[in-house]
mmCIF file of C-alpha atoms in Angstrom:
data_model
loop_
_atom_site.group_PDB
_atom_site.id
_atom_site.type_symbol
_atom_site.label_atom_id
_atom_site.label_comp_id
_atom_site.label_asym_id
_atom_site.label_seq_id
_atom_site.Cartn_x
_atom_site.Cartn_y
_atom_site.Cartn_z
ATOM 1 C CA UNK A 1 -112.647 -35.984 -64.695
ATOM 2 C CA UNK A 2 -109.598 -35.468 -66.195
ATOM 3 C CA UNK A 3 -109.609 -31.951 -65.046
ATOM 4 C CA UNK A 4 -109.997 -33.032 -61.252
ATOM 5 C CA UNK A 5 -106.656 -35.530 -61.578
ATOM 6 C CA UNK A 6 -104.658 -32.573 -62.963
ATOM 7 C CA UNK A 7 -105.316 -30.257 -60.111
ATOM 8 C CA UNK A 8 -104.773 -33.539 -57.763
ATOM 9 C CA UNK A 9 -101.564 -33.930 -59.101
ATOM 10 C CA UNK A 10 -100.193 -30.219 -59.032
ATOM 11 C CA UNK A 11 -101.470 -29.848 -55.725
ATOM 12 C CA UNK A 12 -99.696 -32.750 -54.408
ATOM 13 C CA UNK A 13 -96.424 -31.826 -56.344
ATOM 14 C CA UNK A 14 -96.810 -28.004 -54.376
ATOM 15 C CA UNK A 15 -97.354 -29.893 -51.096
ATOM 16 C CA UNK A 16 -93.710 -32.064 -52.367
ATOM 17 C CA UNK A 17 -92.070 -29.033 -52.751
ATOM 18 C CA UNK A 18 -92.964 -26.803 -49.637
ATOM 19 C CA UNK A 19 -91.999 -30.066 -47.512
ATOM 20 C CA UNK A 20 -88.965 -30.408 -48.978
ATOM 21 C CA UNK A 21 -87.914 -26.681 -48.966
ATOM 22 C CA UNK A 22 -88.982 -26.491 -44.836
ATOM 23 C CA UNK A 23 -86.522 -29.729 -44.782
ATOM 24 C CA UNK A 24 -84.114 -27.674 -46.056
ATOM 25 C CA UNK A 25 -84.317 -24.566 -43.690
ATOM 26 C CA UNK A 26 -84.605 -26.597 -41.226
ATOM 27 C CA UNK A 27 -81.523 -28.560 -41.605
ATOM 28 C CA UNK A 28 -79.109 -25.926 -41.926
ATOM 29 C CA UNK A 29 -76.061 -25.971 -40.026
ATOM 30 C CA UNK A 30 -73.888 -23.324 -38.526
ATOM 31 C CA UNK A 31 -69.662 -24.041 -37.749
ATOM 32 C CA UNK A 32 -68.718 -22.670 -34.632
ATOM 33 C CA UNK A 33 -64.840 -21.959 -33.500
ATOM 34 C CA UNK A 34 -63.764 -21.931 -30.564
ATOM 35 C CA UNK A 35 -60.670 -19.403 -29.428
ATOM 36 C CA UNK A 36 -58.732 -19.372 -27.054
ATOM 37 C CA UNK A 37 -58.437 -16.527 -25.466
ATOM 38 C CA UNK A 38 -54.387 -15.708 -24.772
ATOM 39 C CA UNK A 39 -53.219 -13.033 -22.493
ATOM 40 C CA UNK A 40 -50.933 -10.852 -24.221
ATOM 41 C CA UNK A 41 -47.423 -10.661 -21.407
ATOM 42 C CA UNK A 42 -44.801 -7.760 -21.625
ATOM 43 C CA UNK A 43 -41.206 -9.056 -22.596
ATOM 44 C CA UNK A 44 -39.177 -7.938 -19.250
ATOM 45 C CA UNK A 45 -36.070 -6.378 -20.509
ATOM 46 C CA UNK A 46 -32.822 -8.713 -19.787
ATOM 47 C CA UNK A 47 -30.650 -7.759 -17.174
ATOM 48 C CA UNK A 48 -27.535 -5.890 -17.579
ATOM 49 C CA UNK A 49 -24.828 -8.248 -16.017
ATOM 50 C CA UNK A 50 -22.822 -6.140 -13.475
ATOM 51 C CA UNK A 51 -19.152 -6.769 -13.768
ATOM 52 C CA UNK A 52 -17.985 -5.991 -9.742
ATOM 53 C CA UNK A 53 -14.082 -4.558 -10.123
ATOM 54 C CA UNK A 54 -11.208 -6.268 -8.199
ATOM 55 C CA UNK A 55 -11.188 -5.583 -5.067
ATOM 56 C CA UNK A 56 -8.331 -3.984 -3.438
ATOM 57 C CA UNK A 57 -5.983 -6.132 -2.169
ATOM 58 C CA UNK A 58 -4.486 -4.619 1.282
ATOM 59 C CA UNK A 59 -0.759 -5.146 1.898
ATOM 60 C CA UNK A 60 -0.155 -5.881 5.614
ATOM 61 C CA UNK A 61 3.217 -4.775 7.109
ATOM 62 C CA UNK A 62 5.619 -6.959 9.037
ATOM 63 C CA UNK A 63 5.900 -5.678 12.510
ATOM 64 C CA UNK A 64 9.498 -5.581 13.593
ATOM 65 C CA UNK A 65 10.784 -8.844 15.683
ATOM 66 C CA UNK A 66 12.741 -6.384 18.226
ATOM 67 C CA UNK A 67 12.108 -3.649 20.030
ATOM 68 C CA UNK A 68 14.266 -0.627 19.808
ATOM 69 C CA UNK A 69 15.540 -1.637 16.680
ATOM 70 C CA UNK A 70 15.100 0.477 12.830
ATOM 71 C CA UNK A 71 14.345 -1.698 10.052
ATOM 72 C CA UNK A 72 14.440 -0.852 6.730
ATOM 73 C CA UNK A 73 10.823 -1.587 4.645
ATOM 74 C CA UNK A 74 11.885 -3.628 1.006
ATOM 75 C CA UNK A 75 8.576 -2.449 -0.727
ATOM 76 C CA UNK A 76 9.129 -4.593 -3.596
ATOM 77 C CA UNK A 77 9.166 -7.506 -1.779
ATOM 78 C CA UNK A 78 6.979 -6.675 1.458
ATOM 79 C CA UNK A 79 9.720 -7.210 4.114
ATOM 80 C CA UNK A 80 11.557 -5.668 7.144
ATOM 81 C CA UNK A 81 15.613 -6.147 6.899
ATOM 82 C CA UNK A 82 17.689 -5.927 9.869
ATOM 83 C CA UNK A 83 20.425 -3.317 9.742
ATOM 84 C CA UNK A 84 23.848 -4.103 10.892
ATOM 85 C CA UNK A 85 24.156 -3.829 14.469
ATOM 86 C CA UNK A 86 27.331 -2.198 15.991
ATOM 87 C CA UNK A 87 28.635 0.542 18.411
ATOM 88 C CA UNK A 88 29.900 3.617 18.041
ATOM 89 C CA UNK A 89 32.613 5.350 20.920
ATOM 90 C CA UNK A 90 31.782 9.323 21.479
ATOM 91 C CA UNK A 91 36.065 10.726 21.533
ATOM 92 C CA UNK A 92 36.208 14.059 22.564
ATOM 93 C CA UNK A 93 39.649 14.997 20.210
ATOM 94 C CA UNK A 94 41.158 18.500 21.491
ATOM 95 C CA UNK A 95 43.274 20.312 18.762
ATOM 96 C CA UNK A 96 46.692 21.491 19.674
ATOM 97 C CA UNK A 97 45.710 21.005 23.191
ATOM 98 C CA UNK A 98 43.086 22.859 22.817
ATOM 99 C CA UNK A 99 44.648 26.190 21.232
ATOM 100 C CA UNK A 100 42.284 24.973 17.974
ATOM 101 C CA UNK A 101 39.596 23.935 19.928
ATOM 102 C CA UNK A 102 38.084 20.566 20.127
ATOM 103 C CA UNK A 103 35.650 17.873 18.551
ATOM 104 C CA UNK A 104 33.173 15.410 20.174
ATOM 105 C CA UNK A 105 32.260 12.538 17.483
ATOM 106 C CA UNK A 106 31.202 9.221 16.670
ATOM 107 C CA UNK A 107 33.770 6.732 15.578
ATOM 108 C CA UNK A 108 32.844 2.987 14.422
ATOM 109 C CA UNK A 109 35.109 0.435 12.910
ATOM 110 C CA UNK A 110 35.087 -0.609 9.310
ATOM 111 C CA UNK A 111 34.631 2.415 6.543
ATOM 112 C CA UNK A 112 31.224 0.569 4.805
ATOM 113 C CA UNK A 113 28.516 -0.809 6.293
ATOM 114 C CA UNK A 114 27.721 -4.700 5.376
ATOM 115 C CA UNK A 115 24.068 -3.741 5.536
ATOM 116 C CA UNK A 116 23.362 -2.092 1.940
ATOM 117 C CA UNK A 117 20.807 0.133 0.168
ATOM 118 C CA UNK A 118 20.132 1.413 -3.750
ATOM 119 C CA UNK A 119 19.832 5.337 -3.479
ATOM 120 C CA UNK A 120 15.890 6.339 -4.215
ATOM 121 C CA UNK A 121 12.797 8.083 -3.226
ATOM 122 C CA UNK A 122 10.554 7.287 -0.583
ATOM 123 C CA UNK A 123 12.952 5.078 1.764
ATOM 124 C CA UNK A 124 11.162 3.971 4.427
ATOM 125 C CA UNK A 125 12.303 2.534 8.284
ATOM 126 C CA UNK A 126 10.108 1.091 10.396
ATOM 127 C CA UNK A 127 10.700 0.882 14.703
ATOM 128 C CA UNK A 128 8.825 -1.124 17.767
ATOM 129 C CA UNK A 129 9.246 1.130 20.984
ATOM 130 C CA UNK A 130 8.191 -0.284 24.377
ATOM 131 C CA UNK A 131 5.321 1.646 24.602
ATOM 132 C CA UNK A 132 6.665 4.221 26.938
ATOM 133 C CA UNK A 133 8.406 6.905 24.067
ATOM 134 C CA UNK A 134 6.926 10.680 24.093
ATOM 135 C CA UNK A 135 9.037 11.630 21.810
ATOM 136 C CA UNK A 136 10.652 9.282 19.157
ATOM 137 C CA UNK A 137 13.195 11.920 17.747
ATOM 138 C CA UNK A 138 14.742 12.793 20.934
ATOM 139 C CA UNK A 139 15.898 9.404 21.563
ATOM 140 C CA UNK A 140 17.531 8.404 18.666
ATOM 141 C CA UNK A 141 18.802 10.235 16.214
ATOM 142 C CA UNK A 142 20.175 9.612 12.107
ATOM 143 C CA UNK A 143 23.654 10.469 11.090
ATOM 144 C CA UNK A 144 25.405 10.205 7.945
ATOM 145 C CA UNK A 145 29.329 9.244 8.769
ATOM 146 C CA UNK A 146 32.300 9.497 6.794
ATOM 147 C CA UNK A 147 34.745 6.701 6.012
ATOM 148 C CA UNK A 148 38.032 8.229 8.374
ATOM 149 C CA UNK A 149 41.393 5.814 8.606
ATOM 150 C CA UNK A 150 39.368 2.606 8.105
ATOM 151 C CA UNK A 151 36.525 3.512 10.113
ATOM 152 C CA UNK A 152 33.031 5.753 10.104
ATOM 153 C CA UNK A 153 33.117 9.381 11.946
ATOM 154 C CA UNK A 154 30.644 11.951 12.487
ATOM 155 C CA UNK A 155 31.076 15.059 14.631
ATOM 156 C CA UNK A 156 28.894 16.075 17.039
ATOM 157 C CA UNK A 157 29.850 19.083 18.595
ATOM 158 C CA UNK A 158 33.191 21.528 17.675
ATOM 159 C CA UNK A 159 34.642 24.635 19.678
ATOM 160 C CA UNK A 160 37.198 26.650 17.793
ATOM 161 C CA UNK A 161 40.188 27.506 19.709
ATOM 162 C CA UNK A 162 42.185 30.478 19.851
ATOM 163 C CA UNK A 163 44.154 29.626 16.581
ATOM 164 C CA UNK A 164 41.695 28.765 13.562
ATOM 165 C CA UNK A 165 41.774 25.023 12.757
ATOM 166 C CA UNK A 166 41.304 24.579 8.870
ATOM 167 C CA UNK A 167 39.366 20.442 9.830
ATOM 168 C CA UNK A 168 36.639 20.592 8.375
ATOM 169 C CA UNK A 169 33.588 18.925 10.471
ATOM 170 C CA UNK A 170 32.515 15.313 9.538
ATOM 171 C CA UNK A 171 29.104 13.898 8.300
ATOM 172 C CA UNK A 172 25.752 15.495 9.829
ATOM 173 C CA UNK A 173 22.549 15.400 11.479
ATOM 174 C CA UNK A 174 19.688 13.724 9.033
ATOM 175 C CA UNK A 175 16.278 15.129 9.996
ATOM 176 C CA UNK A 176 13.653 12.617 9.408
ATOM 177 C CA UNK A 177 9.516 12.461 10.061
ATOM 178 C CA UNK A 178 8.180 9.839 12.523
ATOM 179 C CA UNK A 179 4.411 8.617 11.971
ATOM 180 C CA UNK A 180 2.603 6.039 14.253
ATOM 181 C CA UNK A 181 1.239 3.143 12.606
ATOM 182 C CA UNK A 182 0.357 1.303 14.957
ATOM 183 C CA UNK A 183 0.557 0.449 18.890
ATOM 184 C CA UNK A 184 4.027 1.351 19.696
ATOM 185 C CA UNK A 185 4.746 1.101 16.037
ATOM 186 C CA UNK A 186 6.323 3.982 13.908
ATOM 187 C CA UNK A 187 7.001 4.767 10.341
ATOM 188 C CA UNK A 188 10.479 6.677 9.867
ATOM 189 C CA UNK A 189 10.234 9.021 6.631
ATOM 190 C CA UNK A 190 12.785 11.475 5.323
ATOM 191 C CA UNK A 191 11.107 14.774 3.666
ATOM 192 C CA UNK A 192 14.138 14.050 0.165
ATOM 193 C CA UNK A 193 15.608 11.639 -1.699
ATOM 194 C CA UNK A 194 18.821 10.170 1.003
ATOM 195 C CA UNK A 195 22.377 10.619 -0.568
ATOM 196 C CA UNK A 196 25.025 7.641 -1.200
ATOM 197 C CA UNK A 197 27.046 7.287 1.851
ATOM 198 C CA UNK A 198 27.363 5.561 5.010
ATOM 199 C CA UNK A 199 24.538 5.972 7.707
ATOM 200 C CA UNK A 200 23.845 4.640 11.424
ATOM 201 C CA UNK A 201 20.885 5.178 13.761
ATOM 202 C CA UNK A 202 22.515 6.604 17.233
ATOM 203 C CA UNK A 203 20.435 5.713 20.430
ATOM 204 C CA UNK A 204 21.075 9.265 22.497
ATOM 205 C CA UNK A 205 19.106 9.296 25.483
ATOM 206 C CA UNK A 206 21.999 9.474 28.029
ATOM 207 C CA UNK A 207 24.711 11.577 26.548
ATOM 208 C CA UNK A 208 26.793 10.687 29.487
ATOM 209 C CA UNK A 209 28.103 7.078 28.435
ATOM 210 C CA UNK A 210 31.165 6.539 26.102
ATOM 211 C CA UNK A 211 29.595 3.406 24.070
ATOM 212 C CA UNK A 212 26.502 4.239 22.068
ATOM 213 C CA UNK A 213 24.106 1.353 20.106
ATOM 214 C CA UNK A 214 23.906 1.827 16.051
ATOM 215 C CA UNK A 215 21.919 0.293 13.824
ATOM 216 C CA UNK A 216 24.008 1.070 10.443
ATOM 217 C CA UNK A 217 23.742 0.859 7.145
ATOM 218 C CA UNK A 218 24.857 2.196 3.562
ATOM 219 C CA UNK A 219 23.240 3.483 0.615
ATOM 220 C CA UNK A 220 25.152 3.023 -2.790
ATOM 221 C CA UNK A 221 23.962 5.353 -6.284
ATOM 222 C CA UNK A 222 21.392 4.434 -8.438
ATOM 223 C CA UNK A 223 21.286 6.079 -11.979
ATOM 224 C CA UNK A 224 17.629 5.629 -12.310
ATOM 225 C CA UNK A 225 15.026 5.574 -9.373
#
């Protein structure tokens, strides 16, 4: 009898066992994680900041208030200036009554010129025509004069005579360049540097008259340009 209880009891401490080892498998638990899944983005590379340069700032000219008139371009300052305005008789002088010869020339009162400009490179005029000039250079022309007896010569022509006349001839003919800038505008340029003296612009298109129109001025030294 005894026997029988023992194997009762083992068997029911097996069947204790095996139910509490299936409760065990059974309750096992697993952690889950979620992640979230993050697209990896390329850095763009920052932009280079473009620095734009100064922009060129373009210097307008005056145009000249009259026509038929030289002015004379102040580059510092961006201006025209008026030149002195004045007239000039053509003499025809003969020498010795004419046993030297004789001399056609400009004469204009006052040695100097009121209007007044520093010696240097690059001087610059600038003229308003009507419209109806071919030719700009054969209408007026630039001559330096000489101070003469309180007044401002230039010779024009000279014929020697039959006995040799030791005068020498005054002043001369300035070339310059003429350039259109504009509609009957034009840039007067001279190919050197202009010497000190006294000048005038001579309107020639009728030889024939005894009074000319100059537009005058002076140019005094400058040690350094």
């Amino acid at each position: 009898m005894k026997k029988i209880l023992i194997l009762l009891l083992l068997i029911a401490a097996c069947f204790n066992l095996s139910s509490e080892a299936q409760s065990k498998k059974t309750s096992v638990k697993y952690d889950t994680i979620i992640v979230k899944h993050v697209e990896k983005t390329t850095a763009k590379p920052a932009k280079k900041s473009i620095v734009k340069p100064f922009a060129k700032i373009e210097i307008v000219i005056p145009t000249p208030e009259f026509i038929n008139q030289p002015y004379y371009y102040d580059k510092d300052d961006n201006r025209l200036i008026k030149l002195e305005s004045t007239t000039a008789l053509f003499i025809t002088k003969k020498k010795t009554l004419g046993l030297k010869g004789a001399r056609q020339f400009f004469s204009m009162d006052n040695p100097s010129s009121k209007a007044r400009f520093t010696t240097k490179n690059n001087i610059t005029f600038y003229i308003k025509t009507t419209g109806d000039v071919i030719d700009l250079t054969s209408y007026i022309k630039l001559y330096k004069f000489i101070p003469a007896e309180q007044k401002r010569e230039v010779t024009i022509t000279s014929r020697e005579g039959l006995l040799n006349s030791n005068e020498e001839e005054k002043g001369k003919l300035i070339s310059f360049n003429v350039k259109p800038v504009s509609k009957d505008n034009y840039m007067i340029q001279f190919a050197d540097a202009m010497e000190a003296g006294e000048y005038g612009f001579v309107w020639v298109k009728n030889m024939e008259q005894k009074e000319f129109n100059v537009f005058a001025f002076g140019i005094d030294w400058k040690n350094i340009d």
